[in-house]
């Protein structure tokens, strides 16, 4: 299960810790101003108090004005994927056909919980090396990054994951696209900053907002389809931006791309990776009734339709985060053979959110709503084995709470 032989993957791309109180503001020094945005405004890199809380008010207002004026602000898609900087050597993808894969989600807090889970993952890696990792969104809490140079990438990704030196296939989550309220998903252009970070990190793999990677490059045993359903599941829907609307250009292009990529895939196993789940027994609920809401589009009905029309019955697994829990659900008639797995407890748990409780009734092999943890998948051309590891944030090794051959 080693990954010593370097190769480039097949990709679908065509080409301060501080108090929560608000301190008095002072004028920004020149060194604290970021590069100019396409509409002429500067993004704040370090000192802006709102930016330190993830708001990025200047960038948000400037961008919102540009959208209102009809300027072409678009998502980073495979058609305009981010090239890697010449001085960055991306960590190689494996060439073996037996793969050990780390699955983690909702990790990017930089807090002691994330560090405890990361240390447990390092211990597993020392025992049996991972070939790659899947990061299922909410990579930068609470409001996402403010530019690709934001120190949050170091504090909430690079530093906690030191020593886990293999490619991390990253998906975008609602917190990565925040606008006014943390996690509202209402400023989708913010997610482009995480795509831009692909050019600056050896580990972080996100060349576009959605993409696929087949491993190994020749005769692939698996192809991962990393998808972006944030426009369909935002708590603050993009009602004033036709480009991001459910039937707008971004989602239509993603639908066409996914259909073609799935049809063309020669991989033994096809695995979809998203932040938002289709089925979920935790408090966020199933697509179509997210948060127990019946009002469209807040209930995620457009995400439900996307999954049903383009993912279910066409992939073996659907891996998601969003809910701060660990769930291995059973396939149902609605999923047409696709198994939903939720791994979103790498830094937070449902038990730490006492105002909400698990409510779903989807059949499950395993569920855990009160412990931190991650999952490990062993893949060969003949089988898929999955293990769930729970973590005590006060220390000690991870505990294998579940292990099963899924296929």
Short mmCIF file of C-alpha atoms in Angstrom, two decimals:
data_model
loop_
_atom_site.label_atom_id
_atom_site.label_comp_id
_atom_site.label_asym_id
_atom_site.label_seq_id
_atom_site.Cartn_x
_atom_site.Cartn_y
_atom_site.Cartn_z
CA UNK A 1 0.00 0.00 0.00
CA UNK A 2 2.98 2.25 -0.50
CA UNK A 3 2.82 5.33 -2.66
CA UNK A 4 6.53 5.75 -3.38
CA UNK A 5 6.33 5.90 -7.18
CA UNK A 6 5.44 9.37 -8.42
CA UNK A 7 2.99 9.96 -11.20
CA UNK A 8 0.57 12.64 -12.25
CA UNK A 9 -3.09 11.73 -11.91
CA UNK A 10 -5.69 11.81 -14.62
CA UNK A 11 -7.78 14.88 -13.88
CA UNK A 12 -10.88 16.07 -15.61
CA UNK A 13 -9.51 19.59 -15.99
CA UNK A 14 -8.92 20.56 -19.61
CA UNK A 15 -6.05 22.09 -19.04
CA UNK A 16 -3.65 35.57 16.05
CA UNK A 17 -5.58 34.13 17.99
CA UNK A 18 -7.76 36.98 19.37
CA UNK A 19 -10.89 37.72 21.38
CA UNK A 20 -14.28 37.70 19.74
CA UNK A 21 -14.76 41.30 20.85
CA UNK A 22 -14.30 43.90 18.15
CA UNK A 23 -11.24 46.05 18.78
CA UNK A 24 -10.99 49.71 17.75
CA UNK A 25 -9.88 49.98 14.16
CA UNK A 26 -6.89 51.93 12.89
CA UNK A 27 -5.93 52.76 9.30
CA UNK A 28 -4.34 49.86 7.44
CA UNK A 29 -0.66 49.96 6.69
CA UNK A 30 0.34 49.34 3.10
CA UNK A 31 1.83 45.98 4.06
CA UNK A 32 -1.53 44.90 5.43
CA UNK A 33 -3.41 45.45 2.22
CA UNK A 34 -3.82 42.55 -0.15
CA UNK A 35 -3.70 42.59 -3.94
CA UNK A 36 -6.31 44.47 -5.91
CA UNK A 37 -9.38 42.55 -6.95
CA UNK A 38 -10.56 42.67 -10.57
CA UNK A 39 -12.91 45.50 -9.66
CA UNK A 40 -10.13 47.60 -8.13
CA UNK A 41 -10.77 47.03 -4.42
CA UNK A 42 -8.02 45.71 -2.20
CA UNK A 43 -8.60 42.59 -0.14
CA UNK A 44 -7.37 42.76 3.45
CA UNK A 45 -4.72 40.23 4.35
CA UNK A 46 -4.06 40.59 8.06
CA UNK A 47 -5.26 43.53 10.14
CA UNK A 48 -8.85 44.28 9.18
CA UNK A 49 -10.81 43.18 12.25
CA UNK A 50 -13.71 41.91 10.19
CA UNK A 51 -11.32 39.97 7.96
CA UNK A 52 -9.75 38.36 11.01
CA UNK A 53 -13.22 37.11 11.83
CA UNK A 54 -13.54 35.88 8.26
CA UNK A 55 -15.89 38.53 6.99
CA UNK A 56 -13.69 40.34 4.47
CA UNK A 57 -16.17 43.22 4.30
CA UNK A 58 -14.31 45.22 1.68
CA UNK A 59 -13.94 42.28 -0.65
CA UNK A 60 -17.54 41.25 -0.12
CA UNK A 61 -18.99 44.69 -0.81
CA UNK A 62 -16.77 45.27 -3.81
CA UNK A 63 -17.62 41.88 -5.24
CA UNK A 64 -21.32 42.27 -4.54
CA UNK A 65 -21.25 45.58 -6.37
CA UNK A 66 -19.54 43.95 -9.31
CA UNK A 67 -22.13 41.20 -9.46
CA UNK A 68 -24.94 43.76 -9.30
CA UNK A 69 -23.27 45.60 -12.17
CA UNK A 70 -23.21 42.42 -14.22
CA UNK A 71 -19.44 41.96 -14.27
CA UNK A 72 -18.26 38.44 -15.16
CA UNK A 73 -17.37 37.01 -11.75
CA UNK A 74 -17.45 33.25 -12.22
CA UNK A 75 -16.46 30.09 -10.43
CA UNK A 76 -13.21 28.30 -11.06
CA UNK A 77 -14.30 25.33 -13.18
CA UNK A 78 -12.29 22.66 -15.03
CA UNK A 79 -12.33 24.93 -18.08
CA UNK A 80 -10.25 27.52 -16.19
CA UNK A 81 -8.46 25.32 -13.67
CA UNK A 82 -5.63 26.76 -11.60
CA UNK A 83 -2.10 26.00 -12.83
CA UNK A 84 0.43 24.99 -10.21
CA UNK A 85 3.15 27.52 -9.43
CA UNK A 86 6.56 26.62 -10.87
CA UNK A 87 8.17 26.52 -7.42
CA UNK A 88 5.58 24.12 -5.94
CA UNK A 89 6.16 20.37 -6.19
CA UNK A 90 2.79 18.70 -5.68
CA UNK A 91 2.97 15.47 -3.71
CA UNK A 92 2.65 12.50 -6.09
CA UNK A 93 -0.38 10.32 -6.50
CA UNK A 94 0.12 6.58 -6.05
CA UNK A 95 0.70 4.15 -8.89
CA UNK A 96 -0.35 1.06 -6.92
CA UNK A 97 -3.75 -0.58 -7.36
CA UNK A 98 -4.14 -1.21 -3.62
CA UNK A 99 -4.87 2.04 -1.85
CA UNK A 100 -5.26 3.13 1.76
CA UNK A 101 -7.32 6.32 1.91
CA UNK A 102 -7.91 8.74 4.77
CA UNK A 103 -11.42 10.26 4.92
CA UNK A 104 -11.96 13.40 6.98
CA UNK A 105 -14.41 16.28 6.98
CA UNK A 106 -15.31 19.56 8.68
CA UNK A 107 -11.79 19.81 10.07
CA UNK A 108 -10.65 23.38 9.54
CA UNK A 109 -10.93 24.95 12.99
CA UNK A 110 -7.30 25.03 14.07
CA UNK A 111 -8.51 24.09 17.56
CA UNK A 112 -7.38 21.35 19.94
CA UNK A 113 -9.99 18.95 18.54
CA UNK A 114 -8.56 19.20 15.04
CA UNK A 115 -5.03 18.72 16.36
CA UNK A 116 -6.09 15.67 18.41
CA UNK A 117 -7.71 14.04 15.39
CA UNK A 118 -4.71 14.91 13.21
CA UNK A 119 -2.34 13.30 15.73
CA UNK A 120 -4.46 10.14 15.70
CA UNK A 121 -4.34 10.16 11.90
CA UNK A 122 -0.55 10.54 12.01
CA UNK A 123 -0.33 7.51 14.28
CA UNK A 124 -2.40 5.47 11.82
CA UNK A 125 -0.18 6.69 8.97
CA UNK A 126 2.93 5.55 10.85
CA UNK A 127 1.43 2.08 11.27
CA UNK A 128 0.13 1.70 7.72
CA UNK A 129 0.80 4.58 5.31
CA UNK A 130 -2.03 6.36 3.59
CA UNK A 131 -1.85 6.94 -0.17
CA UNK A 132 -4.06 10.03 -0.15
CA UNK A 133 -6.76 11.84 1.82
CA UNK A 134 -10.24 13.15 1.12
CA UNK A 135 -11.23 16.44 2.77
CA UNK A 136 -15.02 16.74 2.62
CA UNK A 137 -15.43 20.49 3.04
CA UNK A 138 -15.60 23.20 5.68
CA UNK A 139 -11.87 23.39 5.31
CA UNK A 140 -11.55 26.90 6.78
CA UNK A 141 -13.92 27.71 9.66
CA UNK A 142 -15.87 29.82 10.42
CA UNK A 143 -16.20 32.00 7.35
CA UNK A 144 -13.69 30.70 4.84
CA UNK A 145 -10.47 32.36 3.67
CA UNK A 146 -9.74 35.91 2.63
CA UNK A 147 -7.53 35.27 -0.38
CA UNK A 148 -5.13 32.47 -1.22
CA UNK A 149 -2.47 34.03 1.04
CA UNK A 150 -4.68 33.93 4.13
CA UNK A 151 -2.66 32.56 7.10
CA UNK A 152 -5.69 30.43 7.96
CA UNK A 153 -4.49 27.92 5.36
CA UNK A 154 -1.36 27.43 7.42
CA UNK A 155 -3.12 27.51 10.81
CA UNK A 156 -6.07 25.27 9.89
CA UNK A 157 -4.63 22.95 7.26
CA UNK A 158 -0.87 22.82 6.82
CA UNK A 159 0.24 22.93 10.46
CA UNK A 160 -2.28 20.46 11.93
CA UNK A 161 -1.62 18.01 9.08
CA UNK A 162 2.18 18.16 9.22
CA UNK A 163 3.62 14.73 8.47
CA UNK A 164 0.55 13.63 6.52
CA UNK A 165 2.47 14.13 3.33
CA UNK A 166 0.31 12.86 0.50
CA UNK A 167 -2.28 14.47 -1.78
CA UNK A 168 -5.43 15.79 -0.12
CA UNK A 169 -8.42 15.91 -2.47
CA UNK A 170 -10.43 18.82 -1.09
CA UNK A 171 -14.13 19.67 -1.52
CA UNK A 172 -15.77 23.02 -0.82
CA UNK A 173 -18.25 23.39 2.06
CA UNK A 174 -20.76 26.03 3.09
CA UNK A 175 -18.37 27.61 5.61
CA UNK A 176 -15.82 27.96 2.82
CA UNK A 177 -18.32 30.17 0.97
CA UNK A 178 -19.60 32.38 3.80
CA UNK A 179 -20.85 35.92 3.31
CA UNK A 180 -22.72 37.63 6.17
CA UNK A 181 -23.28 34.78 8.63
CA UNK A 182 -20.73 31.99 9.18
CA UNK A 183 -21.68 29.02 7.03
CA UNK A 184 -24.47 30.74 5.11
CA UNK A 185 -22.86 29.69 1.82
CA UNK A 186 -23.96 32.97 0.31
CA UNK A 187 -20.68 34.31 -1.08
CA UNK A 188 -19.71 31.60 -3.52
CA UNK A 189 -16.77 33.50 -4.96
CA UNK A 190 -15.00 33.07 -1.62
CA UNK A 191 -14.57 29.41 -2.49
CA UNK A 192 -12.40 30.42 -5.42
CA UNK A 193 -9.72 31.42 -2.88
CA UNK A 194 -9.43 27.77 -1.88
CA UNK A 195 -9.07 26.81 -5.53
CA UNK A 196 -6.30 29.38 -5.93
CA UNK A 197 -4.52 27.83 -2.96
CA UNK A 198 -4.05 24.70 -5.07
CA UNK A 199 -1.19 26.53 -6.81
CA UNK A 200 0.59 27.21 -3.49
CA UNK A 201 0.47 23.96 -1.54
CA UNK A 202 2.12 20.59 -2.07
CA UNK A 203 -0.71 18.76 -0.25
CA UNK A 204 -3.87 20.68 -1.15
CA UNK A 205 -5.51 19.38 -4.35
CA UNK A 206 -8.35 21.52 -5.68
CA UNK A 207 -7.56 22.68 -9.23
CA UNK A 208 -11.16 23.79 -9.75
CA UNK A 209 -14.38 23.89 -7.76
CA UNK A 210 -15.27 20.44 -9.07
CA UNK A 211 -12.90 17.91 -10.63
CA UNK A 212 -12.06 14.23 -10.84
CA UNK A 213 -8.94 12.18 -10.22
CA UNK A 214 -8.40 8.60 -11.41
CA UNK A 215 -5.87 6.47 -9.51
CA UNK A 216 -3.63 5.02 -10.67
CA UNK A 217 -3.38 6.97 -13.88
CA UNK A 218 -3.29 3.79 -15.97
CA UNK A 219 -5.92 1.12 -15.42
CA UNK A 220 -7.44 3.04 -12.51
CA UNK A 221 -8.89 1.15 -9.60
CA UNK A 222 -10.85 4.21 -8.46
CA UNK A 223 -11.97 7.58 -9.74
CA UNK A 224 -13.00 10.29 -7.32
CA UNK A 225 -15.53 12.86 -8.51
CA UNK A 226 -15.25 15.87 -6.19
CA UNK A 227 -18.39 17.97 -6.62
CA UNK A 228 -19.61 21.44 -5.64
CA UNK A 229 -23.29 21.53 -4.69
CA UNK A 230 -22.95 24.70 -2.60
CA UNK A 231 -25.00 26.79 -5.07
CA UNK A 232 -27.86 24.32 -4.53
CA UNK A 233 -27.65 24.10 -0.75
CA UNK A 234 -26.72 27.57 0.51
CA UNK A 235 -28.64 28.95 3.47
CA UNK A 236 -28.40 32.28 1.65
CA UNK A 237 -29.32 31.22 -1.90
CA UNK A 238 -27.81 33.08 -4.89
CA UNK A 239 -31.16 34.52 -5.96
CA UNK A 240 -29.61 37.68 -7.42
CA UNK A 241 -26.93 35.89 -9.44
CA UNK A 242 -28.22 33.94 -12.44
CA UNK A 243 -24.76 32.43 -12.99
CA UNK A 244 -24.99 30.50 -9.69
CA UNK A 245 -28.72 29.69 -9.82
CA UNK A 246 -29.84 26.03 -9.87
CA UNK A 247 -30.37 26.20 -13.64
CA UNK A 248 -27.58 28.71 -14.26
CA UNK A 249 -24.34 28.38 -16.14
CA UNK A 250 -22.20 27.03 -13.29
CA UNK A 251 -24.48 24.14 -12.37
CA UNK A 252 -25.40 23.33 -15.97
CA UNK A 253 -21.72 23.08 -16.86
CA UNK A 254 -21.09 20.89 -13.81
CA UNK A 255 -23.97 18.58 -14.72
CA UNK A 256 -22.71 18.15 -18.28
CA UNK A 257 -19.14 17.65 -17.09
CA UNK A 258 -20.15 15.04 -14.51
CA UNK A 259 -22.32 13.06 -16.91
CA UNK A 260 -19.50 12.93 -19.46
CA UNK A 261 -16.84 12.12 -16.87
CA UNK A 262 -18.85 9.26 -15.38
CA UNK A 263 -19.61 7.84 -18.81
CA UNK A 264 -15.93 7.97 -19.78
CA UNK A 265 -14.54 6.58 -16.53
CA UNK A 266 -12.73 3.26 -16.80
CA UNK A 267 -12.22 2.93 -13.04
CA UNK A 268 -13.38 -0.15 -11.15
CA UNK A 269 -14.84 1.99 -8.38
CA UNK A 270 -16.50 5.36 -8.82
CA UNK A 271 -16.77 7.53 -5.70
CA UNK A 272 -18.51 10.91 -5.46
CA UNK A 273 -17.27 13.37 -2.82
CA UNK A 274 -19.38 16.33 -1.68
CA UNK A 275 -19.78 18.42 1.42
CA UNK A 276 -23.58 18.23 1.60
CA UNK A 277 -25.03 14.71 1.89
CA UNK A 278 -28.02 13.22 0.15
CA UNK A 279 -29.02 11.04 3.11
CA UNK A 280 -28.16 12.02 6.67
CA UNK A 281 -29.55 10.91 10.02
CA UNK A 282 -27.96 13.86 11.81
CA UNK A 283 -29.46 17.26 12.53
CA UNK A 284 -28.84 18.71 9.08
CA UNK A 285 -31.16 16.08 7.61
CA UNK A 286 -31.66 14.67 4.13
CA UNK A 287 -31.44 16.71 0.95
CA UNK A 288 -34.92 18.01 0.24
CA UNK A 289 -35.52 18.50 3.97
CA UNK A 290 -32.28 20.05 5.17
CA UNK A 291 -32.68 21.37 8.74
CA UNK A 292 -36.22 19.95 8.71
CA UNK A 293 -37.31 22.77 6.42
CA UNK A 294 -40.03 22.31 3.83
CA UNK A 295 -39.52 25.62 2.04
CA UNK A 296 -37.60 25.53 -1.25
CA UNK A 297 -34.82 26.24 -1.97
CA UNK A 298 -33.70 26.38 1.68
CA UNK A 299 -34.55 22.70 2.11
CA UNK A 300 -31.94 21.65 -0.46
CA UNK A 301 -34.45 20.34 -2.98
CA UNK A 302 -32.18 21.38 -5.84
CA UNK A 303 -29.31 19.43 -4.29
CA UNK A 304 -31.66 16.46 -3.93
CA UNK A 305 -32.51 16.59 -7.63
CA UNK A 306 -28.85 16.93 -8.60
CA UNK A 307 -27.94 13.81 -6.64
CA UNK A 308 -30.88 11.84 -8.00
CA UNK A 309 -30.33 12.85 -11.61
CA UNK A 310 -26.55 12.67 -11.84
CA UNK A 311 -24.94 10.74 -8.94
CA UNK A 312 -27.16 8.01 -7.50
CA UNK A 313 -27.02 4.70 -9.29
CA UNK A 314 -23.91 5.85 -11.14
CA UNK A 315 -21.37 5.83 -8.30
CA UNK A 316 -20.63 3.15 -5.75
CA UNK A 317 -20.21 5.53 -2.82
CA UNK A 318 -21.25 9.07 -1.95
CA UNK A 319 -18.91 10.52 0.69
CA UNK A 320 -20.04 13.71 2.45
CA UNK A 321 -19.37 15.85 5.51
CA UNK A 322 -21.50 18.77 6.76
CA UNK A 323 -23.03 16.84 9.64
CA UNK A 324 -20.58 16.63 12.55
CA UNK A 325 -20.99 12.90 12.91
CA UNK A 326 -19.76 9.55 11.62
CA UNK A 327 -22.36 7.56 9.66
CA UNK A 328 -22.21 4.50 7.42
CA UNK A 329 -25.67 4.30 5.89
CA UNK A 330 -27.21 1.47 3.92
CA UNK A 331 -28.19 1.80 0.27
CA UNK A 332 -31.92 2.36 -0.18
CA UNK A 333 -34.26 2.19 -3.18
CA UNK A 334 -33.85 5.95 -3.46
CA UNK A 335 -30.06 5.70 -3.76
CA UNK A 336 -30.25 2.97 -6.42
CA UNK A 337 -27.29 1.04 -5.03
CA UNK A 338 -25.14 4.00 -4.05
CA UNK A 339 -24.06 3.97 -0.40
CA UNK A 340 -24.03 7.27 1.54
CA UNK A 341 -21.22 7.76 4.07
CA UNK A 342 -20.91 10.85 6.30
CA UNK A 343 -17.56 11.77 7.85
CA UNK A 344 -17.74 15.26 9.36
CA UNK A 345 -16.38 14.84 12.89
CA UNK A 346 -12.74 15.80 12.45
CA UNK A 347 -13.04 18.85 14.73
CA UNK A 348 -16.67 19.14 15.90
CA UNK A 349 -19.43 16.80 17.06
CA UNK A 350 -23.20 16.94 17.20
CA UNK A 351 -22.95 16.34 20.94
CA UNK A 352 -21.32 19.75 21.26
CA UNK A 353 -24.42 21.31 19.69
CA UNK A 354 -27.07 20.60 22.35
CA UNK A 355 -29.87 22.56 20.70
CA UNK A 356 -30.13 20.08 17.85
CA UNK A 357 -30.44 16.32 17.84
CA UNK A 358 -30.14 13.50 15.32
CA UNK A 359 -33.54 12.93 13.77
CA UNK A 360 -33.11 10.77 10.66
CA UNK A 361 -34.36 7.23 10.19
CA UNK A 362 -32.26 6.07 7.25
CA UNK A 363 -31.03 2.48 7.76
CA UNK A 364 -27.45 2.49 9.01
CA UNK A 365 -24.61 0.09 9.69
CA UNK A 366 -22.94 2.54 12.06
CA UNK A 367 -23.71 5.94 13.59
CA UNK A 368 -21.83 8.08 16.11
CA UNK A 369 -22.88 11.62 17.01
CA UNK A 370 -20.85 12.31 20.15
CA UNK A 371 -17.22 11.52 19.29
CA UNK A 372 -14.58 13.02 17.07
CA UNK A 373 -13.14 10.81 14.40
CA UNK A 374 -12.19 9.91 10.86
CA UNK A 375 -12.48 6.98 8.48
CA UNK A 376 -10.02 4.78 6.62
CA UNK A 377 -10.85 3.05 3.35
CA UNK A 378 -8.80 0.22 1.86
CA UNK A 379 -9.42 -0.22 -1.86
CA UNK A 380 -8.33 -2.94 -4.26
CA UNK A 381 -9.79 -3.94 -7.63
CA UNK A 382 -11.86 -6.55 -5.77
CA UNK A 383 -13.02 -4.96 -2.55
CA UNK A 384 -13.78 -1.88 -0.46
CA UNK A 385 -13.08 -2.12 3.26
CA UNK A 386 -14.06 0.73 5.59
CA UNK A 387 -13.06 1.42 9.19
CA UNK A 388 -14.30 4.20 11.49
CA UNK A 389 -11.88 5.51 14.12
CA UNK A 390 -13.04 7.60 17.08
CA UNK A 391 -10.75 10.02 18.91
CA UNK A 392 -10.59 11.27 22.50
CA UNK A 393 -9.54 14.95 22.35
CA UNK A 394 -7.75 14.61 25.70
CA UNK A 395 -5.28 12.17 24.17
CA UNK A 396 -4.63 8.52 23.50
CA UNK A 397 -4.78 6.44 20.34
CA UNK A 398 -7.77 6.29 18.07
CA UNK A 399 -10.25 3.48 18.68
CA UNK A 400 -11.52 1.40 15.78
CA UNK A 401 -15.25 1.61 16.39
CA UNK A 402 -16.43 -0.06 13.18
CA UNK A 403 -14.92 -2.14 10.38
CA UNK A 404 -16.74 -3.80 7.51
CA UNK A 405 -16.23 -4.92 3.94
CA UNK A 406 -18.67 -2.83 1.92
CA UNK A 407 -18.10 -4.37 -1.50
#
